Short mmCIF file of N, CA and C in Angstrom, two decimals:
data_model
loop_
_atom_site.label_atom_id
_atom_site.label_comp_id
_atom_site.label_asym_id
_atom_site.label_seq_id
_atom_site.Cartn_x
_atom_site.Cartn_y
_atom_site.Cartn_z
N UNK A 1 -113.95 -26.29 -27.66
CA UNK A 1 -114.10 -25.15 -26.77
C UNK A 1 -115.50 -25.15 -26.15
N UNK A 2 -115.60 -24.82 -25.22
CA UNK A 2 -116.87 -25.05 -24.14
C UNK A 2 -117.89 -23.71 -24.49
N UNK A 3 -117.42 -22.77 -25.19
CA UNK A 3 -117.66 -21.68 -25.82
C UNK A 3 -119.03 -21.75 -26.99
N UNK A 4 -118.92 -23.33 -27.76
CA UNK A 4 -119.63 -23.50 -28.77
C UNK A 4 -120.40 -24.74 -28.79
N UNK A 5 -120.44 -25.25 -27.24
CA UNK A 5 -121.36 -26.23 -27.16
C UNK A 5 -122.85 -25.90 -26.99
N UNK A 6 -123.50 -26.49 -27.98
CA UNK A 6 -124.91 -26.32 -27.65
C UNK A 6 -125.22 -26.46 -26.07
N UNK A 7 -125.78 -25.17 -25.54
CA UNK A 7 -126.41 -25.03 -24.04
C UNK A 7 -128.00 -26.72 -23.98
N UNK A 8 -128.68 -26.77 -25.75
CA UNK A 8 -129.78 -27.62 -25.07
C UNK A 8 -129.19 -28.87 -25.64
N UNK A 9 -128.30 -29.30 -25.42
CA UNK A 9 -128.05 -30.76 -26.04
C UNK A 9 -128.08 -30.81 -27.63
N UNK A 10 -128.50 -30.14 -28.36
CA UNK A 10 -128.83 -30.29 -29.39
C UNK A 10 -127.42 -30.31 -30.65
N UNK A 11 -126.93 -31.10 -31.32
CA UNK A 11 -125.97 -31.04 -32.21
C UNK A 11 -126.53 -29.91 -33.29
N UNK A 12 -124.90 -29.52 -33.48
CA UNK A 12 -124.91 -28.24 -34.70
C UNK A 12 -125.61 -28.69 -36.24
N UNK A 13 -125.98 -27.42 -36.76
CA UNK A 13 -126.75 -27.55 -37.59
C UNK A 13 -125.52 -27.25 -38.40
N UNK A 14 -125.66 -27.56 -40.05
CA UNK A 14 -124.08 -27.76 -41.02
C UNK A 14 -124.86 -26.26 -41.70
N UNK A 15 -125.74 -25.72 -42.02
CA UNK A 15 -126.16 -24.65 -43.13
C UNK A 15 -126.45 -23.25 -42.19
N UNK A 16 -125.67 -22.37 -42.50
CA UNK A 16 -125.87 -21.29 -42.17
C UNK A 16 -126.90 -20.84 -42.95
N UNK A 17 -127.70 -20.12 -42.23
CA UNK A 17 -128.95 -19.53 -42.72
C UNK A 17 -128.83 -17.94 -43.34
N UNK A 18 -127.66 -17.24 -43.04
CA UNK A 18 -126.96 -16.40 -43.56
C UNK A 18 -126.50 -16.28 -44.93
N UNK A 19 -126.51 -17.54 -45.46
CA UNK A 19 -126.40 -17.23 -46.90
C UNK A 19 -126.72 -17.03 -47.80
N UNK A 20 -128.32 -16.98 -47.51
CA UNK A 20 -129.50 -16.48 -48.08
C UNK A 20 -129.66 -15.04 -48.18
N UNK A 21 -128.80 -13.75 -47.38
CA UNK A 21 -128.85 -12.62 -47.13
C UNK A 21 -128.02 -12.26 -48.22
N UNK A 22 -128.59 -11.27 -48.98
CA UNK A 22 -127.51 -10.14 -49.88
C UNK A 22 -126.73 -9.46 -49.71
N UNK A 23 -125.76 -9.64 -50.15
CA UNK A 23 -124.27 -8.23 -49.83
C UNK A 23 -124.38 -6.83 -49.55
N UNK A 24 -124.10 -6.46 -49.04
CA UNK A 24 -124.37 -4.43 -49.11
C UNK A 24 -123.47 -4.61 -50.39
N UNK A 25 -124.00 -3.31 -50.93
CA UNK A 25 -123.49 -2.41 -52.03
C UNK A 25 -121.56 -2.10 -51.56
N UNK A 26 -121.47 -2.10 -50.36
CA UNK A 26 -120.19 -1.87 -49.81
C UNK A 26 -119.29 -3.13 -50.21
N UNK A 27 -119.88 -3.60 -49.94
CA UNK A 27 -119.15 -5.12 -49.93
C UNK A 27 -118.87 -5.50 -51.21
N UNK A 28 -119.59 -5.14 -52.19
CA UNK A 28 -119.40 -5.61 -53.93
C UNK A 28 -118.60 -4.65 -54.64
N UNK A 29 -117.85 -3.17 -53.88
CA UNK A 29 -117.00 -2.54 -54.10
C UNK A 29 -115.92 -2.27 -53.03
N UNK A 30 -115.96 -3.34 -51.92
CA UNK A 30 -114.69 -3.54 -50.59
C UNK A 30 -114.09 -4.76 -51.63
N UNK A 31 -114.44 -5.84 -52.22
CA UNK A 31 -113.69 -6.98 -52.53
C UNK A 31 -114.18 -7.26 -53.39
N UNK A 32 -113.00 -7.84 -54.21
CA UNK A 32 -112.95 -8.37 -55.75
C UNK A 32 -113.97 -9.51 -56.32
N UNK A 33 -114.15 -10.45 -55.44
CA UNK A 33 -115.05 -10.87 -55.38
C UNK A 33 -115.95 -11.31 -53.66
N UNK A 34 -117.13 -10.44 -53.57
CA UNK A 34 -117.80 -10.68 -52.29
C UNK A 34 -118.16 -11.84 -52.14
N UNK A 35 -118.86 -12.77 -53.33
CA UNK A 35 -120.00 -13.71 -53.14
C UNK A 35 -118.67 -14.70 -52.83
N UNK A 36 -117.86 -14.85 -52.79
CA UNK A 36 -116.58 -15.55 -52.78
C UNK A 36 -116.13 -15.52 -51.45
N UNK A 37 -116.03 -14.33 -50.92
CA UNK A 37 -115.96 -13.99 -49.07
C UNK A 37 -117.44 -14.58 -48.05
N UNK A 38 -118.19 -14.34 -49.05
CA UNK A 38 -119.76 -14.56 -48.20
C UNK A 38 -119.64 -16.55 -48.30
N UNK A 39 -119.17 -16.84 -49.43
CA UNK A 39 -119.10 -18.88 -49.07
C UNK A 39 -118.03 -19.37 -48.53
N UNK A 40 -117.05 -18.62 -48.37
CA UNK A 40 -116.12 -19.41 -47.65
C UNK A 40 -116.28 -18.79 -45.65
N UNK A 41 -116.75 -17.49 -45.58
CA UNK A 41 -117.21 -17.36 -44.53
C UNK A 41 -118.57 -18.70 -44.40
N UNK A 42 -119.39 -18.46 -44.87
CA UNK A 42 -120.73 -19.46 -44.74
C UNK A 42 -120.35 -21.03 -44.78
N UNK A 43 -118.91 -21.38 -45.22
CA UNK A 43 -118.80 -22.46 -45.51
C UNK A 43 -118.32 -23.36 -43.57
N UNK A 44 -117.99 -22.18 -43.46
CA UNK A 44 -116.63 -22.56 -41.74
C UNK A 44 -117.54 -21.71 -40.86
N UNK A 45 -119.37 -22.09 -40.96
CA UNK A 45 -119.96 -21.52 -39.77
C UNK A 45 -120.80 -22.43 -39.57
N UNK A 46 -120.98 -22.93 -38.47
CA UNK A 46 -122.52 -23.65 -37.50
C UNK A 46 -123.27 -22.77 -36.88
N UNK A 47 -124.06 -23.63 -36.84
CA UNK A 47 -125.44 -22.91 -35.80
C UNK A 47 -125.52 -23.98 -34.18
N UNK A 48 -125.11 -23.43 -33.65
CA UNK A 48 -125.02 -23.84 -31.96
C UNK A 48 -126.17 -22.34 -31.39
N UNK A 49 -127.30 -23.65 -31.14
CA UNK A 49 -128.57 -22.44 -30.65
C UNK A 49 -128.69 -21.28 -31.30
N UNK A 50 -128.39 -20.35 -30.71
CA UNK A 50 -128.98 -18.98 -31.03
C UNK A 50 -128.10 -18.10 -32.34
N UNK A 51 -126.63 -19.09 -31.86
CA UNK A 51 -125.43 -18.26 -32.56
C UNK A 51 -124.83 -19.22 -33.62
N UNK A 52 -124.63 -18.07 -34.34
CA UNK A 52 -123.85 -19.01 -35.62
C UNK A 52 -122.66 -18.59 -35.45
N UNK A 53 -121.78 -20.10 -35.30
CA UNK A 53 -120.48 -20.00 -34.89
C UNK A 53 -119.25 -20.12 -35.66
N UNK A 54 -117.85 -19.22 -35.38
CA UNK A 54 -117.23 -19.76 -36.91
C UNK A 54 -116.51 -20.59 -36.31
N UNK A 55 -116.20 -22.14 -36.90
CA UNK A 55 -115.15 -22.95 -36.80
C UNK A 55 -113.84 -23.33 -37.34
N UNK A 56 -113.65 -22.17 -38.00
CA UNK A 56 -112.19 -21.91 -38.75
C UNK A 56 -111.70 -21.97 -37.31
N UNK A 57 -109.97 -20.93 -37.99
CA UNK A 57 -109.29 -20.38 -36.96
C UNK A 57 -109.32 -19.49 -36.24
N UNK A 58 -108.91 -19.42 -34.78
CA UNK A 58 -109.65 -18.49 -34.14
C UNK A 58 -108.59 -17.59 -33.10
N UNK A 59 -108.31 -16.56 -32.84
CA UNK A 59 -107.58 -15.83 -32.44
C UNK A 59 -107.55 -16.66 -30.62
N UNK A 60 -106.56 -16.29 -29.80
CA UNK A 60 -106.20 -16.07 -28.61
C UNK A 60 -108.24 -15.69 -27.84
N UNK A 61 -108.28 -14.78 -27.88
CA UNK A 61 -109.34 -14.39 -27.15
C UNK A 61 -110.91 -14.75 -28.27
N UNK A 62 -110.51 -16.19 -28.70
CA UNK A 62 -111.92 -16.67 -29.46
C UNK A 62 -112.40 -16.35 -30.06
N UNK A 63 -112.19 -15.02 -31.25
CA UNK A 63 -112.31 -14.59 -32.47
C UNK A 63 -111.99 -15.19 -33.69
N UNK A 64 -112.82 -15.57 -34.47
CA UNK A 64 -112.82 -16.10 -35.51
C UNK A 64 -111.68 -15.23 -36.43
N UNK A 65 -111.27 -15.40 -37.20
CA UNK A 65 -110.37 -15.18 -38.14
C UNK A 65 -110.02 -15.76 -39.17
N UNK A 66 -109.54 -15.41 -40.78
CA UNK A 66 -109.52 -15.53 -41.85
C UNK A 66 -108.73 -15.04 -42.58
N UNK A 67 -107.87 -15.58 -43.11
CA UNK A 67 -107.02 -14.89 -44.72
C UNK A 67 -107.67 -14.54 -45.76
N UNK A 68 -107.85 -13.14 -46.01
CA UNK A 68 -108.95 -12.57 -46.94
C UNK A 68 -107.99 -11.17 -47.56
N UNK A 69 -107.55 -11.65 -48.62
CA UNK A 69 -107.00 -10.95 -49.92
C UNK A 69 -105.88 -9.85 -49.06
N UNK A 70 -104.80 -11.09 -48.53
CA UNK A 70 -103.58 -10.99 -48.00
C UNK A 70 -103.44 -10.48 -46.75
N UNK A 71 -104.53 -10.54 -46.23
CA UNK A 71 -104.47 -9.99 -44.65
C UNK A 71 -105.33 -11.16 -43.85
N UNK A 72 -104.96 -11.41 -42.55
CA UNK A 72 -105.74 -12.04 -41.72
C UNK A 72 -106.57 -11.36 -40.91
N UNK A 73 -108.36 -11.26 -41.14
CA UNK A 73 -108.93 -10.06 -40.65
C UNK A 73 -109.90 -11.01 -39.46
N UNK A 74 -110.52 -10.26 -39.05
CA UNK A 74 -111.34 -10.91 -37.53
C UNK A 74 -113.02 -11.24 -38.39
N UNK A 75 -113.47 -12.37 -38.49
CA UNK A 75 -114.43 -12.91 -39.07
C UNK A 75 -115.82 -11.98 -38.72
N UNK A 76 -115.67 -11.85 -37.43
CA UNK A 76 -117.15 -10.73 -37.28
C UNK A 76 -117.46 -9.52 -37.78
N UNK A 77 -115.99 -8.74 -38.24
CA UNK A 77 -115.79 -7.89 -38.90
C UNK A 77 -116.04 -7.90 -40.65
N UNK A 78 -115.58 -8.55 -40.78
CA UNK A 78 -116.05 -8.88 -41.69
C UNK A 78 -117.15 -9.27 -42.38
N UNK A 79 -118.21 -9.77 -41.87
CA UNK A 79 -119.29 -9.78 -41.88
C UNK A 79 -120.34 -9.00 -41.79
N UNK A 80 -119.81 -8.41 -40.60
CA UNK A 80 -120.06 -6.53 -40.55
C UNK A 80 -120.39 -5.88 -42.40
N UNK A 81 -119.49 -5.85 -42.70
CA UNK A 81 -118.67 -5.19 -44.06
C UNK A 81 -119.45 -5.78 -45.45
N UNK A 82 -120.09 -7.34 -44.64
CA UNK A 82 -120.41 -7.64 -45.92
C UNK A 82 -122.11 -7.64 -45.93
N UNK A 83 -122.16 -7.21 -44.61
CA UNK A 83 -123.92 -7.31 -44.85
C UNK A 83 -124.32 -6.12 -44.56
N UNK A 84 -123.85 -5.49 -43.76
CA UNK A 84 -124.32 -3.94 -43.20
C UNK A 84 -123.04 -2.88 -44.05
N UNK A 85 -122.24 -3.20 -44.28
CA UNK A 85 -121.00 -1.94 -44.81
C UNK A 85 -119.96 -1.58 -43.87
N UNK A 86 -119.48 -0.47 -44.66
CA UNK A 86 -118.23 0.12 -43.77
C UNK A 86 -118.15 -0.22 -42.18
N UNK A 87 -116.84 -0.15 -41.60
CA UNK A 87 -117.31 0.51 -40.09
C UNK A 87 -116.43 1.56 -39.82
N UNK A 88 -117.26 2.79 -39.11
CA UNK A 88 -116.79 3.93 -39.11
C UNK A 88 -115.28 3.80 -38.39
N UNK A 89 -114.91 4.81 -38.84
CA UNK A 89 -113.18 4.45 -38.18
C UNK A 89 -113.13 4.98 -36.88
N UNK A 90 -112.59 3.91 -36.01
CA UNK A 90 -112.40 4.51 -34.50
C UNK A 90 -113.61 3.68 -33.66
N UNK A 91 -114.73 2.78 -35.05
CA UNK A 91 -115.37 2.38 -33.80
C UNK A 91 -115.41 0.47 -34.15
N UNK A 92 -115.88 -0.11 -32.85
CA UNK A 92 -116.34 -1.69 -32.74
C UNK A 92 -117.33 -2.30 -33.44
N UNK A 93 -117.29 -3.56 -33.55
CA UNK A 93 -118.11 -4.38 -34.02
C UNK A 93 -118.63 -5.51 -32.68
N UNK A 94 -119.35 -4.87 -31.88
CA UNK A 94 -119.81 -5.92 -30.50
C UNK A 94 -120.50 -6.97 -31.00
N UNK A 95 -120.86 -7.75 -29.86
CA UNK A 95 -121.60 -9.07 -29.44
C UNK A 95 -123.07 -9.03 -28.91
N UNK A 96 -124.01 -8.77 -28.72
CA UNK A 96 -125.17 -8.59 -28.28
C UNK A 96 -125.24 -10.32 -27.07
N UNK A 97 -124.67 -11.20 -28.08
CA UNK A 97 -124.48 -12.67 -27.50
C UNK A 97 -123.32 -12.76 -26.30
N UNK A 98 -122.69 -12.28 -26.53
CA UNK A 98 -121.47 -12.28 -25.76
C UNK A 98 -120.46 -13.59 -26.13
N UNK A 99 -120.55 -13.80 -27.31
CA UNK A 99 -119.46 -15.32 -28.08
C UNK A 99 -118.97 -14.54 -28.92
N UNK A 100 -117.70 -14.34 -28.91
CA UNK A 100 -116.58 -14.11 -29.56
C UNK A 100 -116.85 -14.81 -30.55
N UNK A 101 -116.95 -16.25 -30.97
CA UNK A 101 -116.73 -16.62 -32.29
C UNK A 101 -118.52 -16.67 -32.51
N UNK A 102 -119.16 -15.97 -32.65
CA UNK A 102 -120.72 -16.12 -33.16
C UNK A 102 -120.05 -14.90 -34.16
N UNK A 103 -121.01 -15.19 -35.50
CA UNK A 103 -120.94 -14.40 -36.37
C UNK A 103 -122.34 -13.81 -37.26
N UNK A 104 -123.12 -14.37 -36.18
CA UNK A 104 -124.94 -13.69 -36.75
C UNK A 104 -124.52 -12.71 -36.80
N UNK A 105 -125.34 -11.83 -37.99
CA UNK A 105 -125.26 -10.74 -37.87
C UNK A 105 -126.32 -9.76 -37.05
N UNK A 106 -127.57 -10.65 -37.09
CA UNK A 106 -127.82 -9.80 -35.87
C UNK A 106 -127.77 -9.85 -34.59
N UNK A 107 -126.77 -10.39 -33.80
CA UNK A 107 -125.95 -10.79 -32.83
C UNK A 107 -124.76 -9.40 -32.48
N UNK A 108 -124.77 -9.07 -34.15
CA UNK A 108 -123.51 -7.58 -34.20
C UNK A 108 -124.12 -6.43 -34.05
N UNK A 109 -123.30 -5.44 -33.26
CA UNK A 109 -124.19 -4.48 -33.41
C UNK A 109 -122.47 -3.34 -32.90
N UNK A 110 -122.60 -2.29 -33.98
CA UNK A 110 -121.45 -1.14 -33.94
C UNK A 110 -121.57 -0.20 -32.67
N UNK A 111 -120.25 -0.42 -32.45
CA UNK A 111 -120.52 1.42 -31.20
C UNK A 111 -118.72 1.46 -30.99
N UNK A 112 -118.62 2.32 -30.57
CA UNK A 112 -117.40 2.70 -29.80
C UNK A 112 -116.48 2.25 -29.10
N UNK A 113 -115.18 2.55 -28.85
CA UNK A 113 -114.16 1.59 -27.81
C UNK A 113 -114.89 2.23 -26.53
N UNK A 114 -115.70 3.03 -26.56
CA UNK A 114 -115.96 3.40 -24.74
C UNK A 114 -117.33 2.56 -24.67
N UNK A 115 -118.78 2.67 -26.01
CA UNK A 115 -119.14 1.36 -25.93
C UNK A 115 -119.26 0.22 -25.83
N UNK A 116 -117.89 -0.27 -26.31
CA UNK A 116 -117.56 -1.47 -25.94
C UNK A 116 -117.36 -2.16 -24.23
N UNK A 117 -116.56 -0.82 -23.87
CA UNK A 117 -116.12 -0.67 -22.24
C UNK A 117 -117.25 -1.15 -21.15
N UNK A 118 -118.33 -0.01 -21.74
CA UNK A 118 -119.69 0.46 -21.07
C UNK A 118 -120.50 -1.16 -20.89
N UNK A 119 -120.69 -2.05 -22.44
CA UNK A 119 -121.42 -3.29 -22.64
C UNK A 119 -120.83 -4.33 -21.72
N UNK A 120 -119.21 -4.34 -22.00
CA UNK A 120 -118.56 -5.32 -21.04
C UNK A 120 -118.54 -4.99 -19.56
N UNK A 121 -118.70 -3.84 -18.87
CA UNK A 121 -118.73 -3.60 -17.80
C UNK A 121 -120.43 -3.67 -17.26
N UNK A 122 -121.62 -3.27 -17.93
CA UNK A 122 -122.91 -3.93 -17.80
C UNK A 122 -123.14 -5.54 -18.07
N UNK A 123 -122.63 -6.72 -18.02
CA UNK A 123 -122.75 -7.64 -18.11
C UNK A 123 -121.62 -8.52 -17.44
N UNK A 124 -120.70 -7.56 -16.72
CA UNK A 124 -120.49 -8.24 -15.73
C UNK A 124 -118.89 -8.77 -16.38
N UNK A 125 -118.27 -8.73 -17.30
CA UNK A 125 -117.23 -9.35 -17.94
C UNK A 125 -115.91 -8.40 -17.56
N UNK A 126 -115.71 -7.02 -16.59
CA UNK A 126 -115.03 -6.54 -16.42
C UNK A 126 -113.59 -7.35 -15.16
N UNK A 127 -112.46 -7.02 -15.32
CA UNK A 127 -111.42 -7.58 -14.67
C UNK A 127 -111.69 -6.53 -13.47
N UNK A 128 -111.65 -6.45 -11.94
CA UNK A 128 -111.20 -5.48 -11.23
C UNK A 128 -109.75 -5.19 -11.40
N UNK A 129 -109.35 -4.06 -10.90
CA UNK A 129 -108.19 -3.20 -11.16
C UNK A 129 -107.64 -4.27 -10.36
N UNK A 130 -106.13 -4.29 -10.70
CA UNK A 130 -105.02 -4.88 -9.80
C UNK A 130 -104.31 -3.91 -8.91
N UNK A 131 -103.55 -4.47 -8.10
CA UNK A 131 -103.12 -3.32 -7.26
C UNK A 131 -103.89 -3.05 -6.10
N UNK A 132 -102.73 -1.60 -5.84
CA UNK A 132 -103.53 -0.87 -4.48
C UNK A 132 -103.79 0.30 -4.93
#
């Protein structure tokens, strides 16, 4: 995918630097075992420049994704959950990067489905209306 090519030429790095970061307190009472979610996430991520990318499987619209204790959940979210905690119900887990499959966490940053709207429509990623 043209999505995860290094912009300076530079080949991916194999060690996420993320795995050096500690779990929230959330995360060691969301799943049975966290440190178990945190290496197999860390295991299926590169570093392409700025973003650490996941190279698992990846949804339709370039979201990383994962089978994690019988559900297939969206990898950024998750990550969310395991380094920062909960996410409030009703709201997003954005891109600051604008790569769907980047999973830095500080690349993530929470807000709203109308935040979400607001970010994608300031950067230019909005569809115009169809029709008349």
């Amino acid at each position: 995918m043209s999505d995860i090519v290094p912009t300076d030429g530079r080949p991916a790095m194999s060690r996420n630097p993320q795995s050096d970061l500690p779990v929230s307190e959330f995360a060691l009472t969301y799943w049975k075992d966290a440190t178990d979610v945190k290496r197999r996430i860390c295991a299926s991520t590169d570093v392409w420049g700025d973003c650490f990318v996941w190279i698992g499987s990846r949804n339709y619209y370039g979201y990383g994704q994962i089978h994690c204790e019988g559900r297939v959940s969206l990898v950024h979210r998750l990550v969310w959950r395991l380094f920062r905690g909960p996410i409030p119900q009703g709201h997003c887990v954005l891109h600051h990067c604008d790569n769907p499959g980047c999973i830095r966490i500080s690349h993530l940053f929470g807000g709203t489905h109308l935040d979400n709207i607001l970010d994608k429509i300031s950067k230019g990623r909005n569809r115009p209306a169809r029709g008349e």
